[in-house]
mmCIF file of C-alpha atoms in Angstrom:
data_model
loop_
_atom_site.group_PDB
_atom_site.id
_atom_site.type_symbol
_atom_site.label_atom_id
_atom_site.label_comp_id
_atom_site.label_asym_id
_atom_site.label_seq_id
_atom_site.Cartn_x
_atom_site.Cartn_y
_atom_site.Cartn_z
ATOM 1 C CA MET M 1 71.694 156.631 106.585
ATOM 2 C CA ARG M 2 74.740 158.995 105.663
ATOM 3 C CA LEU M 3 75.767 159.010 102.306
ATOM 4 C CA GLY M 4 79.421 159.315 100.546
ATOM 5 C CA ALA M 5 79.806 161.068 97.856
ATOM 6 C CA THR M 6 81.283 157.990 96.447
ATOM 7 C CA GLU M 7 78.391 155.252 97.383
ATOM 8 C CA THR M 8 75.890 158.631 95.745
ATOM 9 C CA GLN M 9 76.961 158.729 92.387
ATOM 10 C CA SER M 10 77.297 154.971 92.100
ATOM 11 C CA ILE M 11 73.331 154.455 93.702
ATOM 12 C CA LEU M 12 73.552 157.747 89.989
ATOM 13 C CA LEU M 13 74.918 155.469 87.639
ATOM 14 C CA ALA M 14 73.060 152.287 88.808
ATOM 15 C CA THR M 15 69.596 153.618 88.390
ATOM 16 C CA ALA M 16 70.557 155.508 84.905
ATOM 17 C CA GLU M 17 72.100 152.578 83.525
ATOM 18 C CA GLY M 18 69.026 150.350 84.848
ATOM 19 C CA GLY M 19 66.741 152.633 83.016
ATOM 20 C CA GLY M 20 65.651 155.055 85.861
ATOM 21 C CA THR M 21 66.016 158.601 86.900
ATOM 22 C CA ALA M 22 67.497 159.482 89.596
ATOM 23 C CA VAL M 23 68.661 163.032 91.539
ATOM 24 C CA ALA M 24 71.207 163.660 94.281
ATOM 25 C CA VAL M 25 70.116 166.237 96.894
ATOM 26 C CA THR M 26 73.556 167.659 98.499
ATOM 27 C CA VAL M 27 73.913 170.385 101.305
ATOM 28 C CA VAL M 28 76.595 173.261 100.692
ATOM 29 C CA ALA M 29 75.815 176.447 102.405
ATOM 30 C CA SER M 30 73.773 176.284 106.101
ATOM 31 C CA ALA M 31 74.282 178.163 109.089
ATOM 32 C CA ASN M 32 74.294 174.638 110.580
ATOM 33 C CA THR M 33 77.663 172.856 109.648
ATOM 34 C CA ASP M 34 76.270 169.770 110.534
ATOM 35 C CA LEU M 35 74.016 169.781 108.030
ATOM 36 C CA LEU M 36 76.891 170.786 105.360
ATOM 37 C CA ALA M 37 77.770 167.824 102.622
ATOM 38 C CA ARG M 38 74.363 165.772 103.918
ATOM 39 C CA ARG M 39 72.837 163.869 101.007
ATOM 40 C CA LEU M 40 69.517 162.644 100.302
ATOM 41 C CA VAL M 41 69.075 160.583 97.078
ATOM 42 C CA VAL M 42 65.823 159.933 95.012
ATOM 43 C CA ALA M 43 65.970 157.112 92.553
ATOM 44 C CA ARG M 44 62.602 156.238 90.156
ATOM 45 C CA ALA M 45 63.706 152.696 89.206
ATOM 46 C CA LYS M 46 61.084 150.244 87.100
ATOM 47 C CA ASP M 47 60.843 148.498 90.761
ATOM 48 C CA GLY M 48 59.374 151.468 92.274
ATOM 49 C CA GLU M 49 60.950 154.781 93.774
ATOM 50 C CA HIS M 50 63.747 154.594 96.946
ATOM 51 C CA THR M 51 64.755 157.604 99.175
ATOM 52 C CA LEU M 52 68.323 156.730 100.809
ATOM 53 C CA GLY M 53 70.508 159.395 102.576
ATOM 54 C CA SER M 54 69.548 162.346 104.901
ATOM 55 C CA LEU M 55 69.914 165.550 104.634
ATOM 56 C CA GLY M 56 69.685 165.541 108.558
ATOM 57 C CA SER M 57 66.235 166.222 109.436
ATOM 58 C CA ASN M 58 63.020 165.029 108.409
ATOM 59 C CA PRO M 59 61.315 168.606 107.655
ATOM 60 C CA LEU M 60 64.866 169.279 106.002
ATOM 61 C CA ASP M 61 63.990 165.705 104.350
ATOM 62 C CA THR M 62 60.295 166.555 103.534
ATOM 63 C CA GLU M 63 60.625 169.782 102.068
ATOM 64 C CA ALA M 64 63.615 168.722 99.885
ATOM 65 C CA LEU M 65 61.071 165.509 98.666
ATOM 66 C CA LYS M 66 58.997 167.988 97.884
ATOM 67 C CA LEU M 67 61.221 170.432 95.836
ATOM 68 C CA VAL M 68 63.248 167.215 94.304
ATOM 69 C CA GLU M 69 58.833 166.109 92.773
ATOM 70 C CA ALA M 70 58.627 169.952 91.377
ATOM 71 C CA ALA M 71 62.030 169.696 89.757
ATOM 72 C CA MET M 72 61.311 166.383 88.357
ATOM 73 C CA ALA M 73 58.117 167.447 86.436
ATOM 74 C CA GLU M 74 59.684 170.076 84.695
ATOM 75 C CA PRO M 75 60.051 169.009 81.283
ATOM 76 C CA ARG M 76 63.937 169.710 80.878
ATOM 77 C CA LEU M 77 65.989 168.129 84.222
ATOM 78 C CA ARG M 78 68.927 170.936 84.896
ATOM 79 C CA ASP M 79 71.768 170.332 87.482
ATOM 80 C CA GLY M 80 71.842 173.385 89.449
ATOM 81 C CA LEU M 81 71.229 175.419 92.931
ATOM 82 C CA ARG M 82 67.869 175.393 94.813
ATOM 83 C CA THR M 83 66.984 176.970 98.264
ATOM 84 C CA LEU M 84 64.796 176.040 101.143
ATOM 85 C CA GLU M 85 64.024 177.874 104.343
ATOM 86 C CA SER M 86 64.807 175.975 107.836
ATOM 87 C CA ASP M 87 64.658 176.785 111.472
ATOM 88 C CA ASP M 88 68.714 177.605 111.290
ATOM 89 C CA GLY M 89 68.131 179.987 108.330
ATOM 90 C CA PRO M 90 68.325 179.578 104.446
ATOM 91 C CA VAL M 91 70.284 176.170 103.040
ATOM 92 C CA GLU M 92 71.615 175.571 99.947
ATOM 93 C CA LEU M 93 71.150 172.435 97.968
ATOM 94 C CA TYR M 94 72.862 171.437 94.731
ATOM 95 C CA LEU M 95 69.958 168.930 92.823
ATOM 96 C CA GLU M 96 72.319 166.445 90.376
ATOM 97 C CA PHE M 97 70.512 164.645 88.107
ATOM 98 C CA ARG M 98 70.868 161.001 85.891
ATOM 99 C CA LEU M 99 68.481 160.464 83.073
ATOM 100 C CA PRO M 100 68.405 156.601 82.248
ATOM 101 C CA ILE M 101 71.493 155.635 80.263
ATOM 102 C CA GLN M 102 70.956 155.401 75.842
ATOM 103 C CA GLU M 103 72.527 152.546 74.847
ATOM 104 C CA LEU M 104 73.761 152.378 70.712
ATOM 105 C CA VAL M 105 74.412 149.371 68.790
ATOM 106 C CA VAL M 106 76.581 149.307 66.091
ATOM 107 C CA VAL M 107 76.039 145.983 64.107
ATOM 108 C CA GLY M 108 78.848 145.803 61.708
ATOM 109 C CA ALA M 109 82.469 146.665 62.855
ATOM 110 C CA GLY M 110 83.640 148.348 59.571
ATOM 111 C CA HIS M 111 84.357 151.840 58.377
ATOM 112 C CA ILE M 112 81.447 153.393 59.664
ATOM 113 C CA ALA M 113 80.884 151.683 62.450
ATOM 114 C CA GLN M 114 84.321 153.169 63.922
ATOM 115 C CA PRO M 115 83.669 156.770 63.655
ATOM 116 C CA MET M 116 79.717 156.199 64.592
ATOM 117 C CA ALA M 117 81.095 154.264 67.780
ATOM 118 C CA HIS M 118 83.494 157.478 68.489
ATOM 119 C CA LEU M 119 80.453 160.367 67.659
ATOM 120 C CA GLY M 120 78.035 157.484 69.877
ATOM 121 C CA THR M 121 80.271 157.814 73.317
ATOM 122 C CA LEU M 122 80.936 161.716 72.982
ATOM 123 C CA LEU M 123 76.837 161.963 72.696
ATOM 124 C CA GLY M 124 76.727 159.781 76.340
ATOM 125 C CA TYR M 125 75.619 156.423 74.656
ATOM 126 C CA LEU M 126 76.808 153.086 76.266
ATOM 127 C CA VAL M 127 78.228 151.792 72.669
ATOM 128 C CA THR M 128 77.687 148.137 71.818
ATOM 129 C CA VAL M 129 79.926 147.219 68.680
ATOM 130 C CA LEU M 130 78.904 143.994 66.950
ATOM 131 C CA ASP M 131 80.230 141.095 64.107
ATOM 132 C CA ASP M 132 80.855 137.962 63.272
ATOM 133 C CA ARG M 133 84.615 138.554 62.245
ATOM 134 C CA PRO M 134 86.664 138.229 65.326
ATOM 135 C CA ASP M 135 89.490 140.984 63.781
ATOM 136 C CA PHE M 136 86.909 143.984 63.624
ATOM 137 C CA ALA M 137 85.596 144.142 66.863
ATOM 138 C CA THR M 138 88.739 144.736 68.759
ATOM 139 C CA ARG M 139 89.506 146.723 71.572
ATOM 140 C CA GLU M 140 92.357 148.793 68.642
ATOM 141 C CA ARG M 141 89.791 149.812 66.481
ATOM 142 C CA PHE M 142 86.936 150.656 69.292
ATOM 143 C CA PRO M 143 88.954 152.002 72.328
ATOM 144 C CA ASP M 144 85.607 154.153 73.126
ATOM 145 C CA ALA M 145 82.966 151.230 73.098
ATOM 146 C CA LYS M 146 81.734 149.663 76.044
ATOM 147 C CA ARG M 147 81.449 146.414 74.831
ATOM 148 C CA LEU M 148 82.849 144.064 71.432
ATOM 149 C CA ILE M 149 80.419 141.017 70.646
ATOM 150 C CA ARG M 150 81.331 138.365 68.000
ATOM 151 C CA ALA M 151 78.082 137.853 67.374
ATOM 152 C CA ASP M 152 76.446 134.985 64.572
ATOM 153 C CA PHE M 153 74.133 137.690 62.033
ATOM 154 C CA SER M 154 71.347 135.276 62.173
ATOM 155 C CA ASP M 155 71.155 135.481 65.780
ATOM 156 C CA PRO M 156 72.547 138.976 65.953
ATOM 157 C CA PHE M 157 70.836 140.142 70.009
ATOM 158 C CA ARG M 158 71.522 136.879 71.875
ATOM 159 C CA ASP M 159 74.422 138.505 73.784
ATOM 160 C CA VAL M 160 72.944 142.117 73.355
ATOM 161 C CA PRO M 161 69.004 142.120 74.435
ATOM 162 C CA LEU M 162 67.267 145.189 73.110
ATOM 163 C CA HIS M 163 64.428 147.449 74.705
ATOM 164 C CA GLU M 164 63.045 150.977 74.564
ATOM 165 C CA ARG M 165 66.210 152.474 74.871
ATOM 166 C CA SER M 166 68.304 150.853 72.162
ATOM 167 C CA HIS M 167 69.164 153.025 69.446
ATOM 168 C CA LEU M 168 70.465 150.217 66.660
ATOM 169 C CA LEU M 169 72.294 150.719 63.568
ATOM 170 C CA LEU M 170 72.385 148.507 61.113
ATOM 171 C CA VAL M 171 75.975 148.599 58.847
ATOM 172 C CA THR M 172 76.770 144.946 58.325
ATOM 173 C CA ARG M 173 79.617 144.064 55.465
ATOM 174 C CA GLY M 174 76.176 143.080 53.278
ATOM 175 C CA HIS M 175 72.624 143.728 52.831
ATOM 176 C CA LYS M 176 72.020 140.082 53.512
ATOM 177 C CA TYR M 177 73.189 140.302 57.025
ATOM 178 C CA ASP M 178 71.367 143.773 57.791
ATOM 179 C CA TYR M 179 68.092 142.602 56.375
ATOM 180 C CA GLU M 180 68.684 139.573 59.140
ATOM 181 C CA CYS M 181 69.542 141.464 61.522
ATOM 182 C CA LEU M 182 66.060 144.249 60.554
ATOM 183 C CA ILE M 183 63.601 141.585 61.526
ATOM 184 C CA ARG M 184 64.920 140.455 63.987
ATOM 185 C CA ALA M 185 64.997 144.064 65.789
ATOM 186 C CA LEU M 186 61.314 145.179 64.233
ATOM 187 C CA ARG M 187 60.043 141.668 66.549
ATOM 188 C CA ALA M 188 62.042 142.719 69.696
ATOM 189 C CA ASP M 189 59.486 143.271 72.358
ATOM 190 C CA PRO M 190 59.841 145.996 72.993
ATOM 191 C CA PRO M 191 60.921 147.621 70.264
ATOM 192 C CA PRO M 192 64.353 149.737 70.066
ATOM 193 C CA ALA M 193 64.003 153.406 69.920
ATOM 194 C CA TYR M 194 65.364 153.966 66.785
ATOM 195 C CA ILE M 195 66.359 151.577 64.057
ATOM 196 C CA GLY M 196 68.914 153.134 61.308
ATOM 197 C CA MET M 197 69.653 150.986 57.840
ATOM 198 C CA ILE M 198 73.020 152.096 55.438
ATOM 199 C CA GLY M 199 71.858 151.396 52.206
ATOM 200 C CA SER M 200 70.895 153.053 48.702
ATOM 201 C CA ARG M 201 67.488 154.410 47.964
ATOM 202 C CA ARG M 202 67.087 151.478 45.291
ATOM 203 C CA ARG M 203 67.977 148.640 47.945
ATOM 204 C CA VAL M 204 65.915 150.579 50.680
ATOM 205 C CA ARG M 205 63.142 150.278 48.360
ATOM 206 C CA ALA M 206 63.713 146.590 47.929
ATOM 207 C CA THR M 207 63.917 145.602 51.951
ATOM 208 C CA TYR M 208 60.737 147.599 52.255
ATOM 209 C CA VAL M 209 58.829 145.920 49.860
ATOM 210 C CA GLN M 210 60.358 141.825 50.888
ATOM 211 C CA LEU M 211 59.415 143.284 54.552
ATOM 212 C CA ILE M 212 55.380 144.036 53.556
ATOM 213 C CA GLU M 213 55.635 140.471 52.244
ATOM 214 C CA GLU M 214 57.074 139.062 54.932
ATOM 215 C CA GLY M 215 53.927 140.516 56.276
ATOM 216 C CA ILE M 216 55.462 142.973 58.635
ATOM 217 C CA ASP M 217 53.464 146.105 60.384
ATOM 218 C CA ARG M 218 53.277 149.005 58.022
ATOM 219 C CA GLU M 219 53.953 150.873 61.868
ATOM 220 C CA LEU M 220 57.057 148.950 62.399
ATOM 221 C CA ILE M 221 58.294 149.326 58.933
ATOM 222 C CA ASP M 222 57.651 153.226 59.265
ATOM 223 C CA ARG M 223 60.016 152.912 62.409
ATOM 224 C CA ILE M 224 62.929 152.119 59.780
ATOM 225 C CA HIS M 225 65.524 155.191 58.909
ATOM 226 C CA ALA M 226 66.578 153.843 55.853
ATOM 227 C CA PRO M 227 68.789 155.256 53.854
ATOM 228 C CA VAL M 228 69.924 156.202 57.169
ATOM 229 C CA GLY M 229 71.714 159.437 58.728
ATOM 230 C CA LEU M 230 70.411 163.339 57.608
ATOM 231 C CA ASP M 231 70.550 164.045 54.022
ATOM 232 C CA ILE M 232 73.844 166.450 54.298
ATOM 233 C CA GLY M 233 75.305 165.196 51.376
ATOM 234 C CA ALA M 234 77.630 162.671 53.372
ATOM 235 C CA GLU M 235 79.853 161.371 51.821
ATOM 236 C CA THR M 236 83.118 159.556 53.678
ATOM 237 C CA PRO M 237 82.357 157.077 56.957
ATOM 238 C CA GLU M 238 82.976 159.835 59.464
ATOM 239 C CA GLU M 239 80.621 162.256 57.370
ATOM 240 C CA ILE M 240 77.827 159.419 57.598
ATOM 241 C CA ALA M 241 78.387 159.749 60.964
ATOM 242 C CA VAL M 242 77.924 162.770 61.329
ATOM 243 C CA ALA M 243 74.240 161.996 59.592
ATOM 244 C CA VAL M 244 73.620 159.771 61.680
ATOM 245 C CA ALA M 245 74.635 161.090 65.064
ATOM 246 C CA ALA M 246 72.714 164.276 63.783
ATOM 247 C CA GLU M 247 69.496 162.199 63.270
ATOM 248 C CA LEU M 248 70.420 160.237 66.888
ATOM 249 C CA ILE M 249 69.559 163.755 68.244
#
């Protein structure tokens, strides 16, 4: 099977969006011109590991897979050139990695949500904005968001399943709605990677007390970032978004 560039990118993207890791190996230089632009893709998804395509020979594929295995064991996956020896001499390969795409779910479509959605997109998150007001969660206000959903805050995540790659930001128009969404997020299985909630320190303390009274485990409560964002003296919506983005990083 000979993979084309478009098909290769589709496989990489689909794997990353599904929470998997993938790497494409492309021959960029070889004395054997028949090998040029041949591609091999290794996709590690939830249902197992899949290998697609070929670099043109079984021995070269075998060595390339060893190279991929070693590269994927490194702490940081880096795109770049690698060289293998073959019967035709050195073969130069380019490795391109795709990591699981992280999601940013912004609950509330107010003044903080707008710069946050923009920054989240710049950082590579797949951004979803939820609100119960149709005039707020609009494409005009959130051109960078992947999804805009009109949600009922009594069941906010009905159409947005939370998982281990979800990063949740609670910035609704009222503490009551933030709390309703927070309770449901804490009970999600698996829990989100990040839960941030806006609010004053006094309101946050009251929230923690209420969570304890409702029997929420302290281990879950410790997952909450509130008041949300790093303490950099942020005041404007844009500055608060920068503080939250810094905390996410």
